[in-house]
Coordinates of C-alpha atoms and ligand atoms in Angstrom, one line a residue:
M1174 CA 0.0 0.0 0.0
S1175 CA 1.4 3.4 -0.9
L1176 CA 1.8 6.1 1.7
P1177 CA 0.6 9.6 1.2
R1178 CA 3.0 11.7 -0.8
L1179 CA 4.8 14.3 1.3
R1180 CA 7.6 16.7 0.3
T1181 CA 10.8 14.9 -0.4
V1182 CA 12.6 17.3 1.9
L1183 CA 11.1 15.4 4.8
D1184 CA 12.9 12.2 3.7
D1185 CA 16.3 13.8 4.1
L1186 CA 15.6 16.1 7.1
A1187 CA 17.1 14.9 10.3
A1188 CA 14.5 14.9 13.1
Y1189 CA 15.5 17.1 16.0
Q1190 CA 17.5 15.0 18.5
P1191 CA 16.9 15.9 22.2
S1192 CA 20.0 15.6 24.3
E1193 CA 20.6 12.1 25.8
G1194 CA 19.5 11.4 29.3
V1195 CA 17.3 14.5 29.8
Y1196 CA 13.7 13.6 28.9
A1197 CA 11.9 10.3 29.4
S1198 CA 13.8 8.0 27.1
A1199 CA 15.4 4.5 26.9
R1200 CA 18.8 5.9 27.6
R1201 CA 18.4 7.8 30.9
P1202 CA 20.9 6.3 33.3
H1203 CA 20.1 8.9 36.0
P1204 CA 16.6 9.7 37.2
R1205 CA 17.5 13.4 37.8
P1206 CA 20.4 14.3 35.6
R1207 CA 22.1 17.7 36.1
P1208 CA 20.4 19.8 33.3
L1209 CA 23.3 21.3 31.5
S1210 CA 22.3 20.6 27.9
A1211 CA 19.8 23.3 27.0
N1212 CA 21.2 26.6 28.2
E1213 CA 18.2 27.2 30.5
S1214 CA 18.2 29.5 33.5
P1215 CA 19.0 27.4 36.6
H1216 CA 16.8 29.7 38.8
D1217 CA 13.3 28.8 39.8
P1218 CA 10.7 31.2 38.4
V1219 CA 10.4 34.3 40.5
P1220 CA 7.1 34.7 42.5
G1221 CA 5.7 37.6 40.4
V1222 CA 6.0 35.4 37.3
T1223 CA 4.3 32.3 38.8
E1224 CA 1.5 34.6 40.0
A1225 CA 1.0 36.0 36.6
I1226 CA 0.9 32.5 35.2
A1227 CA -1.7 31.4 37.8
D1228 CA -3.9 34.5 36.9
A1229 CA -3.6 33.8 33.2
G1230 CA -4.6 30.2 33.8
A1231 CA -8.0 31.4 34.9
T1232 CA -8.7 32.8 31.4
I1233 CA -7.6 30.0 29.1
N1234 CA -11.1 29.3 27.7
R1235 CA -10.5 32.5 25.7
Y1236 CA -8.1 32.9 22.8
P1237 CA -5.0 34.9 23.4
D1238 CA -4.5 38.4 22.1
P1239 CA -3.3 37.7 18.6
G1240 CA -1.4 41.0 18.5
C1241 CA 0.3 40.4 21.8
G1242 CA -0.7 44.0 22.7
A1243 CA 0.3 44.2 26.4
L1244 CA 3.6 42.4 25.8
T1245 CA 4.4 44.5 22.8
R1246 CA 3.8 47.7 24.8
A1247 CA 6.0 46.4 27.7
L1248 CA 8.8 45.5 25.2
A1249 CA 8.5 48.9 23.6
R1250 CA 8.9 50.6 27.0
T1251 CA 11.8 48.3 27.9
H1252 CA 13.8 48.9 24.7
E1253 CA 12.6 52.5 24.2
I1254 CA 11.6 51.8 20.6
A1255 CA 8.3 52.0 18.8
E1256 CA 5.7 49.3 19.1
D1257 CA 5.3 48.8 15.4
R1258 CA 8.9 47.6 15.3
F1259 CA 8.2 44.4 17.2
A1260 CA 7.0 41.0 16.3
V1261 CA 6.4 38.4 19.0
G1262 CA 6.5 34.6 18.3
A1263 CA 6.1 31.3 20.0
G1264 CA 9.8 31.2 20.8
S1265 CA 12.4 33.0 18.7
V1266 CA 12.6 29.8 16.6
A1267 CA 9.1 30.5 15.4
L1268 CA 10.3 33.9 14.2
L1269 CA 13.3 32.4 12.6
Q1270 CA 10.9 30.1 10.7
A1271 CA 8.8 33.1 9.7
L1272 CA 12.0 34.8 8.4
L1273 CA 13.0 31.8 6.3
Q1274 CA 9.5 31.3 5.0
S1275 CA 9.4 35.0 4.1
V1276 CA 12.5 34.6 1.9
G1277 CA 11.8 31.1 0.6
E1278 CA 11.5 31.4 -3.1
P1279 CA 13.0 28.9 -5.6
G1280 CA 16.8 29.5 -5.8
A1281 CA 17.0 31.5 -2.5
E1282 CA 20.0 31.0 -0.3
V1283 CA 20.7 31.7 3.4
V1284 CA 24.2 32.2 4.7
Y1285 CA 25.1 31.3 8.2
A1286 CA 28.2 30.2 10.1
W1287 CA 28.9 26.6 11.1
P1288 CA 28.7 25.2 13.7
S1289 CA 26.0 27.5 14.9
F1290 CA 22.4 27.1 16.1
E1291 CA 21.3 23.5 15.3
L1292 CA 17.8 24.5 14.0
Y1293 CA 19.0 26.8 11.2
P1294 CA 19.6 24.0 8.7
A1295 CA 16.2 22.3 9.3
L1296 CA 14.3 25.5 9.2
A1297 CA 16.0 26.5 6.0
D1298 CA 15.4 23.1 4.4
L1299 CA 11.7 23.2 5.3
A1300 CA 11.3 26.7 3.8
G1301 CA 13.0 25.5 0.6
V1302 CA 16.0 27.8 1.2
A1303 CA 19.4 26.4 0.3
S1304 CA 22.0 26.7 3.2
V1305 CA 25.4 28.1 2.6
R1306 CA 27.5 27.3 5.7
V1307 CA 30.6 29.2 6.3
P1308 CA 33.0 27.5 8.8
L1309 CA 33.9 29.4 12.0
A1310 CA 37.5 30.6 12.3
D1311 CA 38.9 29.9 15.8
D1312 CA 35.4 29.1 17.0
A1313 CA 34.2 32.6 15.9
H1314 CA 32.2 34.0 13.0
D1315 CA 34.4 34.7 10.0
L1316 CA 32.4 37.7 8.8
P1317 CA 34.6 38.6 5.8
A1318 CA 34.2 35.0 4.5
M1319 CA 30.5 35.2 5.1
A1320 CA 30.3 38.5 3.2
D1321 CA 32.3 36.9 0.4
R1322 CA 29.6 34.2 0.0
I1323 CA 26.7 36.6 -0.5
T1324 CA 25.4 36.5 -4.1
P1325 CA 22.2 37.8 -5.8
R1326 CA 20.6 34.5 -4.6
T1327 CA 21.3 35.3 -0.9
R1328 CA 18.1 36.5 0.7
L1329 CA 19.1 36.1 4.4
V1330 CA 22.2 36.0 6.5
I1331 CA 22.0 34.8 10.0
V1332 CA 24.6 35.9 12.6
C1333 CA 24.2 34.2 15.9
N1334 CA 25.8 36.6 18.4
P1335 CA 27.0 35.2 20.8
N1336 CA 27.3 32.1 18.8
N1337 CA 25.6 28.9 20.0
P1338 CA 27.5 26.5 20.5
T1339 CA 30.9 28.2 20.8
G1340 CA 29.9 31.2 23.0
T1341 CA 32.1 33.6 20.9
A1342 CA 30.8 37.1 20.1
V1343 CA 31.2 39.4 17.2
G1344 CA 32.7 42.8 18.0
R1345 CA 31.0 46.1 17.1
D1346 CA 33.5 47.2 14.4
D1347 CA 33.5 43.8 12.7
L1348 CA 29.7 43.9 12.7
A1349 CA 29.7 47.4 11.2
G1350 CA 32.1 46.4 8.5
F1351 CA 30.1 43.3 7.7
L1352 CA 26.8 45.2 7.5
S1353 CA 28.3 47.7 5.1
R1354 CA 29.1 44.8 2.7
V1355 CA 25.5 43.3 2.7
P1356 CA 23.3 44.6 -0.1
P1357 CA 20.2 46.4 1.3
T1358 CA 18.0 43.9 -0.5
C1359 CA 19.3 41.0 1.6
L1360 CA 17.9 40.5 5.1
V1361 CA 20.3 40.1 8.0
A1362 CA 19.1 38.4 11.2
L1363 CA 21.1 38.8 14.3
D1364 CA 20.2 36.0 16.7
E1365 CA 20.8 37.6 20.1
A1366 CA 19.3 34.8 22.2
Y1367 CA 22.2 35.3 24.7
Y1368 CA 22.6 39.0 24.6
E1369 CA 21.9 39.5 28.3
Y1370 CA 25.0 37.4 29.2
V1371 CA 27.5 39.5 27.1
R1372 CA 30.1 41.4 29.1
A1373 CA 32.8 42.1 26.5
P1374 CA 32.8 45.9 26.1
D1375 CA 33.4 45.8 22.4
V1376 CA 30.2 43.9 21.6
S1377 CA 27.1 45.8 20.9
T1378 CA 23.5 44.8 20.0
G1379 CA 22.4 44.9 16.5
L1380 CA 19.7 47.4 17.6
D1381 CA 22.5 50.1 17.4
F1382 CA 22.6 49.5 13.6
C1383 CA 19.0 49.2 12.7
A1384 CA 18.6 52.9 11.9
A1385 CA 21.4 52.8 9.3
H1386 CA 20.4 49.3 8.0
P1387 CA 16.6 48.7 7.5
N1388 CA 17.5 45.2 6.3
L1389 CA 18.6 44.2 9.8
V1390 CA 16.4 42.4 12.3
V1391 CA 17.4 41.4 15.9
L1392 CA 16.0 38.3 17.6
R1393 CA 15.7 37.9 21.3
T1394 CA 14.1 35.4 23.6
F1395 CA 12.5 34.9 27.0
S1396 CA 13.8 31.4 27.1
K1397 CA 17.3 32.1 28.5
A1398 CA 17.9 35.1 30.7
Y1399 CA 14.2 35.6 31.5
G1400 CA 13.8 32.0 32.6
L1401 CA 10.7 31.2 30.5
A1402 CA 12.0 28.4 28.3
G1403 CA 9.0 26.2 29.0
L1404 CA 6.5 28.9 27.8
R1405 CA 8.1 29.5 24.4
T1406 CA 8.2 33.3 23.7
G1407 CA 10.6 35.3 21.7
Y1408 CA 10.6 38.6 19.8
L1409 CA 12.1 40.3 16.8
M1410 CA 12.9 44.0 16.3
G1411 CA 13.6 45.9 13.2
D1412 CA 12.4 48.4 10.7
A1413 CA 8.6 48.9 11.0
R1414 CA 8.0 48.3 7.3
V1415 CA 10.0 45.1 7.3
V1416 CA 8.6 43.8 10.6
G1417 CA 5.1 44.6 9.5
R1418 CA 5.5 42.2 6.6
L1419 CA 7.3 39.5 8.5
R1420 CA 4.5 39.5 11.1
K1421 CA 2.2 38.2 8.4
A1422 CA 4.3 35.1 8.1
C1423 CA 3.6 34.2 11.8
L1424 CA 0.5 32.2 12.8
P1425 CA -2.0 34.3 14.6
Y1426 CA -2.8 33.2 18.2
A1427 CA 0.5 31.3 18.3
V1428 CA 1.8 33.0 21.5
N1429 CA -0.5 31.7 24.2
T1430 CA -2.1 33.8 27.0
V1431 CA 0.0 32.3 29.8
A1432 CA 3.2 33.0 27.9
Q1433 CA 2.2 36.6 27.1
R1434 CA 1.3 37.4 30.7
A1435 CA 4.4 35.7 32.1
A1436 CA 6.6 37.6 29.7
V1437 CA 5.0 40.9 30.8
A1438 CA 5.6 40.0 34.4
A1439 CA 9.2 39.0 33.6
L1440 CA 9.8 42.4 32.0
E1441 CA 8.4 44.1 35.1
L1442 CA 10.9 42.0 37.2
R1443 CA 13.7 42.6 34.8
A1444 CA 16.1 44.0 37.3
E1445 CA 15.8 40.9 39.5
L1446 CA 16.2 38.6 36.6
L1447 CA 19.3 40.4 35.3
R1448 CA 20.8 39.9 38.8
Q1449 CA 20.4 36.2 38.3
V1450 CA 22.2 36.6 34.9
D1451 CA 25.0 38.3 36.8
A1452 CA 25.3 35.2 39.0
T1453 CA 25.4 33.0 36.0
V1454 CA 28.1 35.2 34.4
A1455 CA 30.2 34.9 37.7
E1456 CA 29.7 31.1 37.5
R1457 CA 30.8 31.1 33.9
T1458 CA 34.1 32.8 34.9
R1459 CA 34.6 30.3 37.6
V1460 CA 33.9 27.2 35.5
H1461 CA 35.9 28.5 32.6
R1462 CA 38.9 29.1 34.9
A1463 CA 38.7 25.7 36.4
L1464 CA 38.5 24.0 33.0
V1465 CA 41.4 25.9 31.6
H1466 CA 43.4 25.2 34.7
G1467 CA 42.6 21.5 34.2
G1468 CA 44.1 21.6 30.7
W1469 CA 40.9 21.9 28.7
E1470 CA 40.8 24.1 25.6
V1471 CA 37.7 26.3 26.0
P1472 CA 37.1 29.6 24.2
A1473 CA 36.0 32.6 26.3
S1474 CA 32.3 32.7 26.3
E1475 CA 29.8 35.6 26.3
A1476 CA 26.8 33.3 26.7
N1477 CA 25.5 31.0 29.5
F1478 CA 27.5 27.9 28.2
L1479 CA 31.0 26.8 27.4
W1480 CA 32.3 25.0 24.4
L1481 CA 34.7 22.1 24.8
R1482 CA 36.5 21.5 21.5
L1483 CA 36.9 17.7 21.5
G1484 CA 36.9 16.7 17.9
A1485 CA 36.8 12.9 17.6
N1486 CA 36.4 12.6 21.3
A1487 CA 33.2 14.6 21.5
V1488 CA 30.8 11.6 21.4
A1489 CA 32.8 9.6 24.0
F1490 CA 33.0 12.6 26.4
G1491 CA 29.2 13.3 25.9
R1492 CA 28.5 9.7 26.8
W1493 CA 30.8 10.0 29.8
C1494 CA 28.8 13.0 31.1
T1495 CA 25.5 11.2 30.5
D1496 CA 26.7 8.2 32.4
H1497 CA 27.9 10.5 35.3
G1498 CA 24.4 12.0 35.5
I1499 CA 25.2 15.2 33.6
A1500 CA 23.2 16.2 30.5
V1501 CA 25.3 18.1 28.0
R1502 CA 24.9 18.8 24.3
T1503 CA 27.1 16.7 22.0
F1504 CA 28.1 17.8 18.5
P1505 CA 29.7 14.7 17.0
D1506 CA 33.3 15.1 15.8
Q1507 CA 33.2 18.8 17.0
G1508 CA 32.7 19.3 20.6
V1509 CA 30.5 19.3 23.7
R1510 CA 28.5 22.3 24.9
V1511 CA 27.9 22.6 28.6
S1512 CA 25.5 25.1 30.1
I1513 CA 26.3 27.1 33.1
G1514 CA 23.9 25.9 35.7
S1515 CA 23.7 26.1 39.5
A1516 CA 27.0 26.1 41.4
E1517 CA 26.3 22.6 42.5
D1518 CA 25.6 21.3 39.0
N1519 CA 28.6 23.1 37.7
D1520 CA 30.7 21.4 40.4
G1521 CA 29.3 18.1 39.4
F1522 CA 30.3 18.7 35.8
L1523 CA 33.8 19.9 36.8
A1524 CA 34.3 16.7 38.8
A1525 CA 33.2 14.5 35.9
A1526 CA 35.5 16.5 33.5
A1527 CA 38.5 16.2 35.8
E1528 CA 37.9 12.4 36.1
W1529 CA 37.7 12.1 32.4
R1530 CA 41.1 13.8 32.0
T1531 CA 42.7 11.6 34.6
R1532 CA 41.2 8.5 32.9
T1533 CA 42.3 9.5 29.4
A1534 CA 45.8 10.5 30.7
A1535 CA 46.1 7.0 32.2
D1536 CA 45.0 5.4 29.0
A1537 CA 47.4 7.3 26.9
Ligands
LIG914 C1 18.0 29.0 22.7 C2 18.2 29.7 21.4 C3 17.1 30.4 20.8 C4 15.8 30.5 21.6 O1 14.8 29.8 21.1 P1 13.4 30.0 21.7 O2 12.6 29.4 20.6 O3 13.1 31.5 21.9 O4 13.4 29.2 22.9 C5 17.3 31.0 19.6 N1 18.5 31.1 19.1 C6 19.6 30.5 19.6 C7 20.9 30.6 19.0 C8 19.4 29.8 20.8 O5 20.5 29.1 21.3

């Protein structure tokens, strides 16, 4: 019997692989693994947010506000930019999908660095946009090489800043130089999912360049610094004319009531949440120092995770972590990304990493 005919892209597309040992699965050696695979906030939700969630729960027989009005107003106040320059989505991945669908014509290409955010390739394939991957140089974006790859077919360039999974960030001057090389007809998306964790003084947000470059959009998320990963809310900022059209590529009612209300509450409690980010940044410094001291090669990170360049040993080390009750993200033949979690979970990871080095030194 024949099966229904679906797009052939689905035959080749790799299904998203959740990290080993985290969710209910066959290979879950520890009942409560240390959750260092998904770059989430290690902090429990703050009371103001859980109260907003409870209040919103009482209204879920009604559809959400399709225009995310209250949230958009709160975002506009926070960023001091006009409301019509925002689009809100069910996670910033939904906005990335909208971006790719908005440029997905036959022959269209998207340029991005590699390795970078794992979902870019799948979203591009689904939208029918051909991926042009430009290798990182020393774990960082090679912006001149990316600019060299732009052709009349290029409709979108994605710059993940700081880059997931390596944690490196693009500096202001390099970004300015790059933007001046992109034709105004080609969209540029700066994925700033980890912007709140940046401390390097020479890194600035893409927002500073939006006035000069209407082809630039900036993506942010409530999933990381704001601690709302489970609710799926992200947003995009850019030129009102561009954003207004991109918004049409988003499903109406996609951002649910609970998420909208929680995100507004999180913005009201922003100062408190940004203090939690400070704590994560301090832990990042501590874990990075300990790893480097232990002989690991780890680039300086501007995000809430660290990148262990392991090459051929990546899978073995990822397994080692899983078996030691630590969930990490493995990139086969490249490296392992470990999130900065609670001090206790970070210590658990450092102990497992140190033990691995002792073991491999003994084997050698
Ligand atoms: C985590 C992450 C996101 C956030 O996705 P949401 O859909 O908002 O949870 C976006 N981009 C990158 C690079 C990320 O690492």
